[in-house]
């Protein structure tokens, strides 16, 4: 145990039972852990709470006190606080109290210390800290304000104090989840029932306080986070609200929720929803209506024009009530009792809406409403306006007339097209040969292809994948004729680059693609002339599977054409796509020499377009350039780099460095050195941002990302230090303005360089990573270096071939008798390995057998086979038939769990049988009797020898043979009996153990 503590102390906590470690060893372990952590020799310091709880003991209190003063490390101190908390080590409370003297220092230590004191119920210290917090919280960061207030409320922080903290807390940063918004739900759960109404009303008052976000968004600009997170509070208040007397707090909270621009934590599947809860309570709807009216009159820019309830809050959301017949009673009361004419108009707008929609009962109609408002002329006029249809707008009527004219015109075209389609279908079905006539072939192909394109919603030649639909629309004969017409068409056309986008060549590609799908064998056997035409058709549009197949099968024809087209893509900014450039740059595993040769002339001089230059460099990264060509392009990139840097085009300068790295990594690294030493500070920062972002960004496909694998550990470490010095973290840190995206990509590239260095193996890489730690804040480098040592000491991971081999041998379902035979042999070998490695269950089985006065071969056989079945239940099982030929009872055999095949196993205790008997057991009993069924063509003779001094007489040998020689002779005979007379595999397996 001492050796483990000295080497990997945390292993004893992370695994096994930490509670069983003697206290003196636990004390030594803590001291060792602290010392190694301070020296950055701990890589994995993750400790589960359950493990620390098992490890904790009062006997560790003095050890913790000894360690505490000299170790301020963030995670080590955190582990000690957790140990004190989980173990309830009250003897260490004074240490934890000391952390709250400066609660915001050392990251989260203050927050963890407060949680520890709460868990250990240190009331005196908590009360003292709560008093200091309520007076000094304004000087704390927002995260600490939220954490401390949430933990102290309500036991040590009153409701008024909590609301003061929320009101005067720092503003959360934009785009973050910090602040009290996400803590409201927890605070609400902790709030005493007696204080909940007051708490809710205080929150709503803050959320609705001026200044508002905007005139149309009347929620507090400072406290909008409350409105976004007040939903759980509204739901709880609604469920507890009285039917006839909703509280002021509930109504104010609903107003707040209704005005929130985004409602956090909204669950659309919760039942009942807030809207359903509101609709069930007419009193809530009534109170909410008049509170919204009062708020709109006080704050809305259009307050003097409000006459209808739809003007108060015209957006429909989950808080907007649905007025029903149950609301008629209080609406009529308000219509009669309210003295303000505007209020009566608002009520009338709701009642008229209910009448016109048929929701109101028959007794509520226009005459009744007219009588109710007859005492006020203005309200009566408003009622008439509500019932009368709105005046016709001349401009709207004009547009509606034009729209109707357009609809009629479109319908006329549809009818004409439908009649034309019916006539076309009739002609094609009656005479499919019309499609093949040269004079009408293209027109008919175009008509049918349009139908397929619309049905498949595909613009390229892939619409022919739906060619079977022609049989549904027309007939099988029309489908056959269409297929033949496409085949004739592509063979007859002339292919030109200028006509690549014409329907003529589009249908030519469709014809080639259809042959590729329908008859692949014939497609592979196209003549030289037709293969040449097909490839030229394909390369003019885009890189596709059928073009790639032709190029791979006919490289002598395809590669020269592709090389010519690729050169055209590189040298022209219009008329050509970049499909093949992109394919060779990012998708092809390698670049053929023909493509490399074509780039030599096409890329001289270098392309001015940054995208084309990037594709060229990506091709160079994976291509093998001839020495002469490498020299030419090295000179070109050198000159282009100088020109770009002088003109402050740092993106192109970085691309040129990528080209140099692709050709010669050392030359690329060397070319950057003068910049880091001689350029101005702004130039260094701008150039570093471009280099790391353009070349090494691993999230957006950096041009020279693969070159990092070619750099030595020292070069990678040097590059990382450059990035650490010059790649900016925030925009105000440098003078040359860069976008946020550029900075983000540069930081990703900087991280990719570090990842490449960490992936390196060996002592040099380890030393370089250790050398990156120049100060205490970068001590993580030492921990990372230790993890590299641990990784290098492990065995190499399996490659793909090894994984597939293992799956096929051990995890894939058994499909035939040979595979079942191999599984049985593997199970027998595992049994023997367990025996030789002192497996308790197997050794106990043989020990029991050795204590018997007489050897029982059947019992030994059944015991061994039972062990095999129990350990391989998902692979095979045992079975026994009643009898076999000549009335002989068979031995136990193995049946596959996933196949109908079987393997017979004959078990013999070799030291109880002569050599002649064992040969007879192999030839006559196993092979002669048990392997005759069609589903049982594989067998194993299992021999167990318990006497190391035993020898055997073998046929044809004068001297007696050992057990090993007996096994060798039996296996030779088993091989002779295999693969004959329908048998597949016959094997012999031995277990040589002295008992």
PDB file of N, CA and C in Angstrom, residues 199-272:
ATOM      1  N   UNK A 199     -43.127  38.551  -1.648  1.00  0.00           N
ATOM      2  CA  UNK A 199     -41.978  38.317  -2.520  1.00  0.00           C
ATOM      3  C   UNK A 199     -42.371  38.483  -3.980  1.00  0.00           C
ATOM      4  N   UNK A 200     -43.502  37.876  -4.368  1.00  0.00           N
ATOM      5  CA  UNK A 200     -43.958  37.974  -5.753  1.00  0.00           C
ATOM      6  C   UNK A 200     -44.253  39.419  -6.144  1.00  0.00           C
ATOM      7  N   UNK A 201     -44.877  40.180  -5.236  1.00  0.00           N
ATOM      8  CA  UNK A 201     -45.216  41.560  -5.561  1.00  0.00           C
ATOM      9  C   UNK A 201     -43.956  42.417  -5.692  1.00  0.00           C
ATOM     10  N   UNK A 202     -42.954  42.156  -4.854  1.00  0.00           N
ATOM     11  CA  UNK A 202     -41.696  42.906  -4.967  1.00  0.00           C
ATOM     12  C   UNK A 202     -41.013  42.606  -6.300  1.00  0.00           C
ATOM     13  N   UNK A 203     -41.029  41.346  -6.713  1.00  0.00           N
ATOM     14  CA  UNK A 203     -40.408  40.966  -7.993  1.00  0.00           C
ATOM     15  C   UNK A 203     -41.141  41.613  -9.158  1.00  0.00           C
ATOM     16  N   UNK A 204     -42.483  41.581  -9.133  1.00  0.00           N
ATOM     17  CA  UNK A 204     -43.259  42.179 -10.222  1.00  0.00           C
ATOM     18  C   UNK A 204     -43.030  43.685 -10.282  1.00  0.00           C
ATOM     19  N   UNK A 205     -42.928  44.325  -9.134  1.00  0.00           N
ATOM     20  CA  UNK A 205     -42.684  45.767  -9.121  1.00  0.00           C
ATOM     21  C   UNK A 205     -41.345  46.103  -9.767  1.00  0.00           C
ATOM     22  N   UNK A 206     -40.331  45.309  -9.492  1.00  0.00           N
ATOM     23  CA  UNK A 206     -39.024  45.533 -10.128  1.00  0.00           C
ATOM     24  C   UNK A 206     -39.106  45.302 -11.628  1.00  0.00           C
ATOM     25  N   UNK A 207     -39.799  44.222 -12.039  1.00  0.00           N
ATOM     26  CA  UNK A 207     -39.864  43.876 -13.464  1.00  0.00           C
ATOM     27  C   UNK A 207     -40.620  44.917 -14.275  1.00  0.00           C
ATOM     28  N   UNK A 208     -41.561  45.635 -13.671  1.00  0.00           N
ATOM     29  CA  UNK A 208     -42.359  46.634 -14.397  1.00  0.00           C
ATOM     30  C   UNK A 208     -41.861  48.060 -14.172  1.00  0.00           C
ATOM     31  N   UNK A 209     -40.744  48.199 -13.478  1.00  0.00           N
ATOM     32  CA  UNK A 209     -40.232  49.536 -13.152  1.00  0.00           C
ATOM     33  C   UNK A 209     -39.666  50.226 -14.401  1.00  0.00           C
ATOM     34  N   UNK A 210     -39.857  51.535 -14.454  1.00  0.00           N
ATOM     35  CA  UNK A 210     -39.264  52.331 -15.530  1.00  0.00           C
ATOM     36  C   UNK A 210     -37.783  52.564 -15.230  1.00  0.00           C
ATOM     37  N   UNK A 211     -36.975  52.831 -16.255  1.00  0.00           N
ATOM     38  CA  UNK A 211     -37.298  52.929 -17.683  1.00  0.00           C
ATOM     39  C   UNK A 211     -37.544  51.560 -18.308  1.00  0.00           C
ATOM     40  N   UNK A 212     -38.476  51.543 -19.266  1.00  0.00           N
ATOM     41  CA  UNK A 212     -38.820  50.313 -19.959  1.00  0.00           C
ATOM     42  C   UNK A 212     -37.848  50.049 -21.110  1.00  0.00           C
ATOM     43  N   UNK A 213     -37.886  48.805 -21.580  1.00  0.00           N
ATOM     44  CA  UNK A 213     -37.034  48.443 -22.729  1.00  0.00           C
ATOM     45  C   UNK A 213     -37.412  49.253 -23.965  1.00  0.00           C
ATOM     46  N   UNK A 214     -38.704  49.421 -24.186  1.00  0.00           N
ATOM     47  CA  UNK A 214     -39.195  50.208 -25.323  1.00  0.00           C
ATOM     48  C   UNK A 214     -40.656  50.535 -25.063  1.00  0.00           C
ATOM     49  N   UNK A 215     -41.229  51.445 -25.873  1.00  0.00           N
ATOM     50  CA  UNK A 215     -42.622  51.823 -25.696  1.00  0.00           C
ATOM     51  C   UNK A 215     -43.545  50.632 -25.911  1.00  0.00           C
ATOM     52  N   UNK A 216     -43.201  49.764 -26.867  1.00  0.00           N
ATOM     53  CA  UNK A 216     -44.034  48.594 -27.150  1.00  0.00           C
ATOM     54  C   UNK A 216     -43.647  47.395 -26.267  1.00  0.00           C
ATOM     55  N   UNK A 217     -42.527  47.524 -25.535  1.00  0.00           N
ATOM     56  CA  UNK A 217     -42.047  46.433 -24.675  1.00  0.00           C
ATOM     57  C   UNK A 217     -41.874  47.008 -23.276  1.00  0.00           C
ATOM     58  N   UNK A 218     -43.034  47.123 -22.557  1.00  0.00           N
ATOM     59  CA  UNK A 218     -43.040  47.865 -21.313  1.00  0.00           C
ATOM     60  C   UNK A 218     -42.678  46.955 -20.135  1.00  0.00           C
ATOM     61  N   UNK A 219     -41.429  46.537 -20.121  1.00  0.00           N
ATOM     62  CA  UNK A 219     -40.865  45.792 -19.012  1.00  0.00           C
ATOM     63  C   UNK A 219     -39.539  46.450 -18.676  1.00  0.00           C
ATOM     64  N   UNK A 220     -39.111  46.378 -17.445  1.00  0.00           N
ATOM     65  CA  UNK A 220     -37.933  47.114 -16.990  1.00  0.00           C
ATOM     66  C   UNK A 220     -36.693  46.707 -17.776  1.00  0.00           C
ATOM     67  N   UNK A 221     -35.959  47.688 -18.246  1.00  0.00           N
ATOM     68  CA  UNK A 221     -34.728  47.404 -18.972  1.00  0.00           C
ATOM     69  C   UNK A 221     -33.687  46.762 -18.070  1.00  0.00           C
ATOM     70  N   UNK A 222     -33.651  47.125 -16.791  1.00  0.00           N
ATOM     71  CA  UNK A 222     -32.656  46.596 -15.875  1.00  0.00           C
ATOM     72  C   UNK A 222     -33.050  45.221 -15.335  1.00  0.00           C
ATOM     73  N   UNK A 223     -34.363  45.041 -15.092  1.00  0.00           N
ATOM     74  CA  UNK A 223     -34.812  43.811 -14.428  1.00  0.00           C
ATOM     75  C   UNK A 223     -35.616  42.911 -15.373  1.00  0.00           C
ATOM     76  N   UNK A 224     -35.324  42.970 -16.652  1.00  0.00           N
ATOM     77  CA  UNK A 224     -36.055  42.125 -17.597  1.00  0.00           C
ATOM     78  C   UNK A 224     -35.812  40.637 -17.328  1.00  0.00           C
ATOM     79  N   UNK A 225     -34.691  40.306 -16.660  1.00  0.00           N
ATOM     80  CA  UNK A 225     -34.417  38.914 -16.349  1.00  0.00           C
ATOM     81  C   UNK A 225     -35.473  38.331 -15.414  1.00  0.00           C
ATOM     82  N   UNK A 226     -36.134  39.187 -14.602  1.00  0.00           N
ATOM     83  CA  UNK A 226     -37.208  38.703 -13.733  1.00  0.00           C
ATOM     84  C   UNK A 226     -38.410  38.292 -14.575  1.00  0.00           C
ATOM     85  N   UNK A 227     -38.774  39.131 -15.552  1.00  0.00           N
ATOM     86  CA  UNK A 227     -39.920  38.819 -16.408  1.00  0.00           C
ATOM     87  C   UNK A 227     -39.703  37.519 -17.169  1.00  0.00           C
ATOM     88  N   UNK A 228     -38.465  37.265 -17.583  1.00  0.00           N
ATOM     89  CA  UNK A 228     -38.180  36.056 -18.352  1.00  0.00           C
ATOM     90  C   UNK A 228     -38.258  34.788 -17.499  1.00  0.00           C
ATOM     91  N   UNK A 229     -38.123  34.910 -16.185  1.00  0.00           N
ATOM     92  CA  UNK A 229     -38.037  33.729 -15.331  1.00  0.00           C
ATOM     93  C   UNK A 229     -39.133  33.678 -14.268  1.00  0.00           C
ATOM     94  N   UNK A 230     -40.181  34.496 -14.417  1.00  0.00           N
ATOM     95  CA  UNK A 230     -41.215  34.566 -13.393  1.00  0.00           C
ATOM     96  C   UNK A 230     -42.327  33.540 -13.608  1.00  0.00           C
ATOM     97  N   UNK A 231     -42.247  32.789 -14.668  1.00  0.00           N
ATOM     98  CA  UNK A 231     -43.315  31.859 -15.026  1.00  0.00           C
ATOM     99  C   UNK A 231     -43.633  30.839 -13.929  1.00  0.00           C
ATOM    100  N   UNK A 232     -42.641  30.146 -13.318  1.00  0.00           N
ATOM    101  CA  UNK A 232     -42.980  29.178 -12.253  1.00  0.00           C
ATOM    102  C   UNK A 232     -43.721  29.826 -11.081  1.00  0.00           C
ATOM    103  N   UNK A 233     -43.382  31.075 -10.786  1.00  0.00           N
ATOM    104  CA  UNK A 233     -44.061  31.777  -9.694  1.00  0.00           C
ATOM    105  C   UNK A 233     -45.519  32.017 -10.062  1.00  0.00           C
ATOM    106  N   UNK A 234     -45.770  32.452 -11.294  1.00  0.00           N
ATOM    107  CA  UNK A 234     -47.142  32.675 -11.751  1.00  0.00           C
ATOM    108  C   UNK A 234     -47.956  31.386 -11.680  1.00  0.00           C
ATOM    109  N   UNK A 235     -47.382  30.313 -12.091  1.00  0.00           N
ATOM    110  CA  UNK A 235     -48.093  29.030 -12.097  1.00  0.00           C
ATOM    111  C   UNK A 235     -48.448  28.599 -10.674  1.00  0.00           C
ATOM    112  N   UNK A 236     -47.498  28.745  -9.761  1.00  0.00           N
ATOM    113  CA  UNK A 236     -47.753  28.349  -8.377  1.00  0.00           C
ATOM    114  C   UNK A 236     -48.842  29.217  -7.760  1.00  0.00           C
ATOM    115  N   UNK A 237     -48.790  30.523  -7.985  1.00  0.00           N
ATOM    116  CA  UNK A 237     -49.811  31.419  -7.440  1.00  0.00           C
ATOM    117  C   UNK A 237     -51.181  31.138  -8.034  1.00  0.00           C
ATOM    118  N   UNK A 238     -51.222  30.819  -9.326  1.00  0.00           N
ATOM    119  CA  UNK A 238     -52.494  30.516  -9.980  1.00  0.00           C
ATOM    120  C   UNK A 238     -53.148  29.272  -9.390  1.00  0.00           C
ATOM    121  N   UNK A 239     -52.346  28.256  -9.141  1.00  0.00           N
ATOM    122  CA  UNK A 239     -52.895  27.010  -8.619  1.00  0.00           C
ATOM    123  C   UNK A 239     -53.428  27.174  -7.201  1.00  0.00           C
ATOM    124  N   UNK A 240     -52.863  28.126  -6.472  1.00  0.00           N
ATOM    125  CA  UNK A 240     -53.297  28.338  -5.092  1.00  0.00           C
ATOM    126  C   UNK A 240     -54.301  29.482  -4.952  1.00  0.00           C
ATOM    127  N   UNK A 241     -54.594  30.178  -6.037  1.00  0.00           N
ATOM    128  CA  UNK A 241     -55.446  31.378  -5.962  1.00  0.00           C
ATOM    129  C   UNK A 241     -56.880  31.004  -5.623  1.00  0.00           C
ATOM    130  N   UNK A 242     -57.529  31.857  -4.851  1.00  0.00           N
ATOM    131  CA  UNK A 242     -58.941  31.680  -4.558  1.00  0.00           C
ATOM    132  C   UNK A 242     -59.777  32.011  -5.783  1.00  0.00           C
ATOM    133  N   UNK A 243     -60.929  31.371  -5.907  1.00  0.00           N
ATOM    134  CA  UNK A 243     -61.746  31.492  -7.108  1.00  0.00           C
ATOM    135  C   UNK A 243     -62.258  32.921  -7.325  1.00  0.00           C
ATOM    136  N   UNK A 244     -62.622  33.613  -6.245  1.00  0.00           N
ATOM    137  CA  UNK A 244     -63.284  34.921  -6.389  1.00  0.00           C
ATOM    138  C   UNK A 244     -62.412  36.104  -6.012  1.00  0.00           C
ATOM    139  N   UNK A 245     -61.238  35.856  -5.445  1.00  0.00           N
ATOM    140  CA  UNK A 245     -60.441  36.987  -4.951  1.00  0.00           C
ATOM    141  C   UNK A 245     -58.966  36.768  -5.264  1.00  0.00           C
ATOM    142  N   UNK A 246     -58.544  37.003  -6.514  1.00  0.00           N
ATOM    143  CA  UNK A 246     -57.119  36.864  -6.832  1.00  0.00           C
ATOM    144  C   UNK A 246     -56.295  37.941  -6.135  1.00  0.00           C
ATOM    145  N   UNK A 247     -55.114  37.582  -5.719  1.00  0.00           N
ATOM    146  CA  UNK A 247     -54.261  38.529  -4.995  1.00  0.00           C
ATOM    147  C   UNK A 247     -53.641  39.538  -5.950  1.00  0.00           C
ATOM    148  N   UNK A 248     -53.262  40.662  -5.382  1.00  0.00           N
ATOM    149  CA  UNK A 248     -52.558  41.691  -6.144  1.00  0.00           C
ATOM    150  C   UNK A 248     -51.252  41.135  -6.699  1.00  0.00           C
ATOM    151  N   UNK A 249     -50.580  40.309  -5.915  1.00  0.00           N
ATOM    152  CA  UNK A 249     -49.308  39.739  -6.355  1.00  0.00           C
ATOM    153  C   UNK A 249     -49.486  38.876  -7.598  1.00  0.00           C
ATOM    154  N   UNK A 250     -50.551  38.053  -7.631  1.00  0.00           N
ATOM    155  CA  UNK A 250     -50.799  37.192  -8.790  1.00  0.00           C
ATOM    156  C   UNK A 250     -51.030  38.019 -10.047  1.00  0.00           C
ATOM    157  N   UNK A 251     -51.874  39.039  -9.946  1.00  0.00           N
ATOM    158  CA  UNK A 251     -52.205  39.839 -11.126  1.00  0.00           C
ATOM    159  C   UNK A 251     -50.973  40.573 -11.636  1.00  0.00           C
ATOM    160  N   UNK A 252     -50.182  41.111 -10.737  1.00  0.00           N
ATOM    161  CA  UNK A 252     -48.973  41.824 -11.153  1.00  0.00           C
ATOM    162  C   UNK A 252     -47.960  40.872 -11.797  1.00  0.00           C
ATOM    163  N   UNK A 253     -47.859  39.676 -11.263  1.00  0.00           N
ATOM    164  CA  UNK A 253     -46.932  38.700 -11.859  1.00  0.00           C
ATOM    165  C   UNK A 253     -47.401  38.276 -13.244  1.00  0.00           C
ATOM    166  N   UNK A 254     -48.727  38.102 -13.416  1.00  0.00           N
ATOM    167  CA  UNK A 254     -49.245  37.751 -14.744  1.00  0.00           C
ATOM    168  C   UNK A 254     -48.997  38.883 -15.733  1.00  0.00           C
ATOM    169  N   UNK A 255     -49.153  40.121 -15.299  1.00  0.00           N
ATOM    170  CA  UNK A 255     -48.836  41.255 -16.168  1.00  0.00           C
ATOM    171  C   UNK A 255     -47.362  41.217 -16.587  1.00  0.00           C
ATOM    172  N   UNK A 256     -46.499  40.884 -15.636  1.00  0.00           N
ATOM    173  CA  UNK A 256     -45.063  40.802 -15.930  1.00  0.00           C
ATOM    174  C   UNK A 256     -44.776  39.703 -16.940  1.00  0.00           C
ATOM    175  N   UNK A 257     -45.364  38.530 -16.708  1.00  0.00           N
ATOM    176  CA  UNK A 257     -45.140  37.408 -17.625  1.00  0.00           C
ATOM    177  C   UNK A 257     -45.645  37.740 -19.023  1.00  0.00           C
ATOM    178  N   UNK A 258     -46.776  38.443 -19.095  1.00  0.00           N
ATOM    179  CA  UNK A 258     -47.365  38.769 -20.392  1.00  0.00           C
ATOM    180  C   UNK A 258     -46.471  39.697 -21.196  1.00  0.00           C
ATOM    181  N   UNK A 259     -45.656  40.491 -20.526  1.00  0.00           N
ATOM    182  CA  UNK A 259     -44.812  41.460 -21.212  1.00  0.00           C
ATOM    183  C   UNK A 259     -43.380  40.962 -21.433  1.00  0.00           C
ATOM    184  N   UNK A 260     -43.073  39.735 -20.995  1.00  0.00           N
ATOM    185  CA  UNK A 260     -41.719  39.197 -21.168  1.00  0.00           C
ATOM    186  C   UNK A 260     -41.462  38.920 -22.644  1.00  0.00           C
ATOM    187  N   UNK A 261     -40.278  39.313 -23.110  1.00  0.00           N
ATOM    188  CA  UNK A 261     -39.953  39.068 -24.518  1.00  0.00           C
ATOM    189  C   UNK A 261     -39.604  37.604 -24.760  1.00  0.00           C
ATOM    190  N   UNK A 262     -39.159  36.902 -23.729  1.00  0.00           N
ATOM    191  CA  UNK A 262     -38.838  35.481 -23.868  1.00  0.00           C
ATOM    192  C   UNK A 262     -39.095  34.816 -22.525  1.00  0.00           C
ATOM    193  N   UNK A 263     -39.861  33.745 -22.531  1.00  0.00           N
ATOM    194  CA  UNK A 263     -40.238  33.083 -21.291  1.00  0.00           C
ATOM    195  C   UNK A 263     -39.376  31.845 -21.122  1.00  0.00           C
ATOM    196  N   UNK A 264     -38.440  31.886 -20.157  1.00  0.00           N
ATOM    197  CA  UNK A 264     -37.512  30.786 -19.940  1.00  0.00           C
ATOM    198  C   UNK A 264     -38.221  29.610 -19.275  1.00  0.00           C
ATOM    199  N   UNK A 265     -37.743  28.409 -19.600  1.00  0.00           N
ATOM    200  CA  UNK A 265     -38.248  27.203 -18.951  1.00  0.00           C
ATOM    201  C   UNK A 265     -39.668  26.855 -19.328  1.00  0.00           C
ATOM    202  N   UNK A 266     -40.146  27.332 -20.474  1.00  0.00           N
ATOM    203  CA  UNK A 266     -41.530  27.078 -20.862  1.00  0.00           C
ATOM    204  C   UNK A 266     -41.691  25.635 -21.317  1.00  0.00           C
ATOM    205  N   UNK A 267     -42.632  24.940 -20.739  1.00  0.00           N
ATOM    206  CA  UNK A 267     -42.926  23.557 -21.101  1.00  0.00           C
ATOM    207  C   UNK A 267     -44.312  23.501 -21.711  1.00  0.00           C
ATOM    208  N   UNK A 268     -44.367  23.295 -23.006  1.00  0.00           N
ATOM    209  CA  UNK A 268     -45.657  23.328 -23.691  1.00  0.00           C
ATOM    210  C   UNK A 268     -46.504  22.087 -23.406  1.00  0.00           C
ATOM    211  N   UNK A 269     -45.897  21.065 -22.807  1.00  0.00           N
ATOM    212  CA  UNK A 269     -46.632  19.826 -22.547  1.00  0.00           C
ATOM    213  C   UNK A 269     -47.190  19.754 -21.129  1.00  0.00           C
ATOM    214  N   UNK A 270     -46.905  20.737 -20.286  1.00  0.00           N
ATOM    215  CA  UNK A 270     -47.381  20.658 -18.914  1.00  0.00           C
ATOM    216  C   UNK A 270     -48.893  20.901 -18.875  1.00  0.00           C
ATOM    217  N   UNK A 271     -49.541  20.141 -18.042  1.00  0.00           N
ATOM    218  CA  UNK A 271     -50.988  20.216 -17.901  1.00  0.00           C
ATOM    219  C   UNK A 271     -51.342  20.422 -16.425  1.00  0.00           C
ATOM    220  N   UNK A 272     -52.303  21.319 -16.143  1.00  0.00           N
ATOM    221  CA  UNK A 272     -52.886  22.283 -17.083  1.00  0.00           C
ATOM    222  C   UNK A 272     -51.927  23.427 -17.362  1.00  0.00           C
TER     223      UNK A 272
END
